[in-house]
Coordinates of C-alpha atoms in Angstrom, one line a residue:
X1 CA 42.6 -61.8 14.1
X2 CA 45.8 -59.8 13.4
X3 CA 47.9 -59.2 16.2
X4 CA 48.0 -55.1 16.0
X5 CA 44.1 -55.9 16.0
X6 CA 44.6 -57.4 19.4
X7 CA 46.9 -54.8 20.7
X8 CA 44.7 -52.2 19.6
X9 CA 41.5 -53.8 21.2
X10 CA 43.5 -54.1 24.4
X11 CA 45.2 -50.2 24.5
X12 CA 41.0 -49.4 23.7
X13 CA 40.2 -51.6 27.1
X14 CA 42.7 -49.9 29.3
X15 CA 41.6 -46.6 27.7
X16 CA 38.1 -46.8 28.3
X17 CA 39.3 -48.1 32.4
X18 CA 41.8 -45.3 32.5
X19 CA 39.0 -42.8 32.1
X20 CA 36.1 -44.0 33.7
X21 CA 38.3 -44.4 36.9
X22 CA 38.8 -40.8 37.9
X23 CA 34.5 -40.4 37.9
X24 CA 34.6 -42.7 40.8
X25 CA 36.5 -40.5 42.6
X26 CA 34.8 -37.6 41.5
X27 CA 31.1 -38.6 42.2
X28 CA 32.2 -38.7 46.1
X29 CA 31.0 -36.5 48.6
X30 CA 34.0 -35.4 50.3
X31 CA 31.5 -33.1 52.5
X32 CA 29.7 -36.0 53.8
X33 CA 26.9 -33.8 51.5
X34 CA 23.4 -35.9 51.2
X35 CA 23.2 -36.0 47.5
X36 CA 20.9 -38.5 45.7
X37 CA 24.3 -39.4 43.1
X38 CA 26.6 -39.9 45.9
X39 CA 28.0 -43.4 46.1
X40 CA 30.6 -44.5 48.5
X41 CA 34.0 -46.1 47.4
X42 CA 36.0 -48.0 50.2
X43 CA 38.6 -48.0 47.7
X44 CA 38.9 -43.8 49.0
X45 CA 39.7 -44.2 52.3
X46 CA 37.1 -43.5 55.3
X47 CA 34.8 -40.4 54.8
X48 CA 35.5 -37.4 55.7
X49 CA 34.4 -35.5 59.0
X50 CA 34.6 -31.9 60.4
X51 CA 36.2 -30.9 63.8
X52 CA 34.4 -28.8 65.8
X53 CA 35.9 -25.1 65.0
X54 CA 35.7 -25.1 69.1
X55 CA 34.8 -21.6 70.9
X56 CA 34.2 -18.4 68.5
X57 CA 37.4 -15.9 68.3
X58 CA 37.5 -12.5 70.5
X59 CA 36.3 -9.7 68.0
X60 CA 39.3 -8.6 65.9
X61 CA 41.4 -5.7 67.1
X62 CA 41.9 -3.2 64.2
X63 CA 46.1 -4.0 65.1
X64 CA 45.3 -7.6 64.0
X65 CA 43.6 -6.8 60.6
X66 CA 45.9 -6.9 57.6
X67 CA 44.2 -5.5 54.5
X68 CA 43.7 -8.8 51.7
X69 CA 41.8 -7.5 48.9
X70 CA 39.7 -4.0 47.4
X71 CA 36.6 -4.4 45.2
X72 CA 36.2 -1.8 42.2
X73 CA 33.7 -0.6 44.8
X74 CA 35.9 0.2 47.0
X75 CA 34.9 -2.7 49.6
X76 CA 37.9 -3.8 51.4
X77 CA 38.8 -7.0 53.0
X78 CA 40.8 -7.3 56.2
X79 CA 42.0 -10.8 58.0
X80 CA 42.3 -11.1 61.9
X81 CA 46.1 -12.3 61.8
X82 CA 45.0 -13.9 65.4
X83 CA 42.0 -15.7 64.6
X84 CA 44.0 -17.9 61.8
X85 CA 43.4 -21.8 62.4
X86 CA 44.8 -24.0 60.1
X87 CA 43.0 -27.7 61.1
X88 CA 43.7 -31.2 60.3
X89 CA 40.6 -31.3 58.8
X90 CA 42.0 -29.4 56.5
X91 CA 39.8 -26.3 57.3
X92 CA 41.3 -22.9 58.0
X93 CA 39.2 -20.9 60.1
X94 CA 39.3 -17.1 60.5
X95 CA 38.0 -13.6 61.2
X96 CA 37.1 -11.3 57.7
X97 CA 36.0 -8.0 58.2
X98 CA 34.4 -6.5 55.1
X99 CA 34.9 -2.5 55.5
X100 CA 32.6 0.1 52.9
X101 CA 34.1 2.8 51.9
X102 CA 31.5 4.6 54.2
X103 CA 33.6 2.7 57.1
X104 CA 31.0 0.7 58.1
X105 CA 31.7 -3.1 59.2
X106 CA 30.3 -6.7 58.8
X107 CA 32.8 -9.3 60.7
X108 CA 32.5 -13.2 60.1
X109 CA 33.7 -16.0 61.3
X110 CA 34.6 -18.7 58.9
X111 CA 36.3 -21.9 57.9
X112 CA 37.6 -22.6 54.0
X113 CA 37.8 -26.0 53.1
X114 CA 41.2 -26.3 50.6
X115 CA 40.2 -30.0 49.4
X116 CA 36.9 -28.8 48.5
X117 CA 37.2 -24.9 47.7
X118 CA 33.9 -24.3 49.9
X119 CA 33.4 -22.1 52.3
X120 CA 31.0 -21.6 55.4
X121 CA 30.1 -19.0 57.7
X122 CA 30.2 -19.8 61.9
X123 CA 29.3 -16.5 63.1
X124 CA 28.8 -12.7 62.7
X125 CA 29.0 -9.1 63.7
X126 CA 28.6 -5.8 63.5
X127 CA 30.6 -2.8 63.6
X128 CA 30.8 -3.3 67.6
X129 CA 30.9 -6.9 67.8
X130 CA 30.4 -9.5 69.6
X131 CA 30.7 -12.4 66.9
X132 CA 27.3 -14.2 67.4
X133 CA 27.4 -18.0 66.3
X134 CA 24.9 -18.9 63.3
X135 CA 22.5 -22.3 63.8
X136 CA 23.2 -25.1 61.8
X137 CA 25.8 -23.2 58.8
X138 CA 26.2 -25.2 55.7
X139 CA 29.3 -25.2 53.0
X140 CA 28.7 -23.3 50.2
X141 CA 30.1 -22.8 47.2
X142 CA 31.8 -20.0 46.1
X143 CA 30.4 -18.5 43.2
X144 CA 32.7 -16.4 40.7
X145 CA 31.3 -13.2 41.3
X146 CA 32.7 -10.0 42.3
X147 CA 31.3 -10.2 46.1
X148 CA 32.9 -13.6 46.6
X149 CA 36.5 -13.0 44.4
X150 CA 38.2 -12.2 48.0
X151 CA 37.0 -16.1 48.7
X152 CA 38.4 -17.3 45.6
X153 CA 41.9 -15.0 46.5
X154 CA 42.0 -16.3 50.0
X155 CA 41.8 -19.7 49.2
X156 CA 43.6 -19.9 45.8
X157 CA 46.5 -17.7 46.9
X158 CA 46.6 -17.6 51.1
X159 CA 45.7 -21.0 52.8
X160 CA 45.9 -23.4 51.1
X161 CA 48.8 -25.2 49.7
X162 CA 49.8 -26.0 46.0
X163 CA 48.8 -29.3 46.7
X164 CA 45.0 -28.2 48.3
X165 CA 45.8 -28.8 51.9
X166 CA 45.7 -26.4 54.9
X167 CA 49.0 -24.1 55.1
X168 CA 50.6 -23.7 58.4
X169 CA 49.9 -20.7 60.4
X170 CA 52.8 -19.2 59.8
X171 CA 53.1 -19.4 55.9
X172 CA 49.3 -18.2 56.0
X173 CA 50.5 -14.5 58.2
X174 CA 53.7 -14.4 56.2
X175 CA 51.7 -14.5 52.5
X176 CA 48.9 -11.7 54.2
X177 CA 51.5 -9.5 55.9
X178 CA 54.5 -9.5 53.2
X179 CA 52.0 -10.2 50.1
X180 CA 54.2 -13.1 49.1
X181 CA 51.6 -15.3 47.3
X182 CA 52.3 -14.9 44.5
X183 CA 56.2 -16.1 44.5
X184 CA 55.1 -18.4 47.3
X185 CA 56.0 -22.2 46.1
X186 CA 55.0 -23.5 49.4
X187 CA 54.2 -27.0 49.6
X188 CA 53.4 -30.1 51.9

């Protein structure tokens, strides 16, 4: 067999291992989700597990809100500047209130997983509060549609970093108070 035969069986080889690796990675769970294709590689490290998001956050003062994002609609999302939590886990949990243009409220309580771009909802409230905790909350996805874009904003532009890890607190208030996301280069 000619030699650029060889060579080119051999580039074909590494080829075909060069792409199949990055489905191994991808078939994880990094939820810890029970799904029928997951398979476990020891090769990624130990699984991942969620920290306790503790005790729920006071209901937010309207001082704390900082307005994040306005639907067509008119529906207006604020964030609780002191609920922010950035975790190791590499959650950031926090307080939305979604406002109507009527001025009526729904508050939540919820963590946003940067690795994972998921989302899932602790606990809720009315216009009077208090936040009431939800049994048993599951990660969802978010779904491109107009009622979940201020998900895809908050995560995309706000907590996480460029590199899909948790921002600090900080950099988090600065990007919501000072609208700064978008020249933000912020990285871990």
């Amino acid at each position: 067999m000619p030699g650029h035969m060889k060579n080119s069986t051999f580039i074909n080889y590494l080829l075909c291992i060069l792409l199949a690796s990055p489905a191994v990675v991808f078939a994880q769970s990094p939820m810890g989700e029970i799904d029928e294709n997951y398979q476990y590689d020891e090769r990624a490290g130990r699984k991942w597990t969620e920290k306790s998001p503790g005790s729920l956050p006071a209901y937010p003062s309207d001082r704390n809100l900082v307005l994040f994002n306005t639907t067509p609609s008119g529906m207006e999302y604020l964030v609780d500047l002191v609920s922010i939590m950035p975790g190791k886990d590499n959650i950031v949990r926090l307080t939305v209130v979604a406002r109507s243009p009527s001025n009526s409220r729904t508050v939540f309580f919820e963590g946003y997983h940067c690795g994972t771009k998921r989302y899932k909802r602790y606990a809720v409230a009315g216009a009077e509060g208090p936040l009431v905790s939800l049994d048993n909350p599951e990660w969802q996805v978010i779904i491109d549609v107009p009622e979940q874009r201020f998900r895809q904003d908050l995560l995309g532009l706000i907590l996480c970093t460029q590199l899909y890890r948790a921002a600090p607190k900080n950099i988090i208030v600065d990007r919501l108070k000072y609208k700064t996301y978008r020249e933000d280069n912020y990285d871990d």
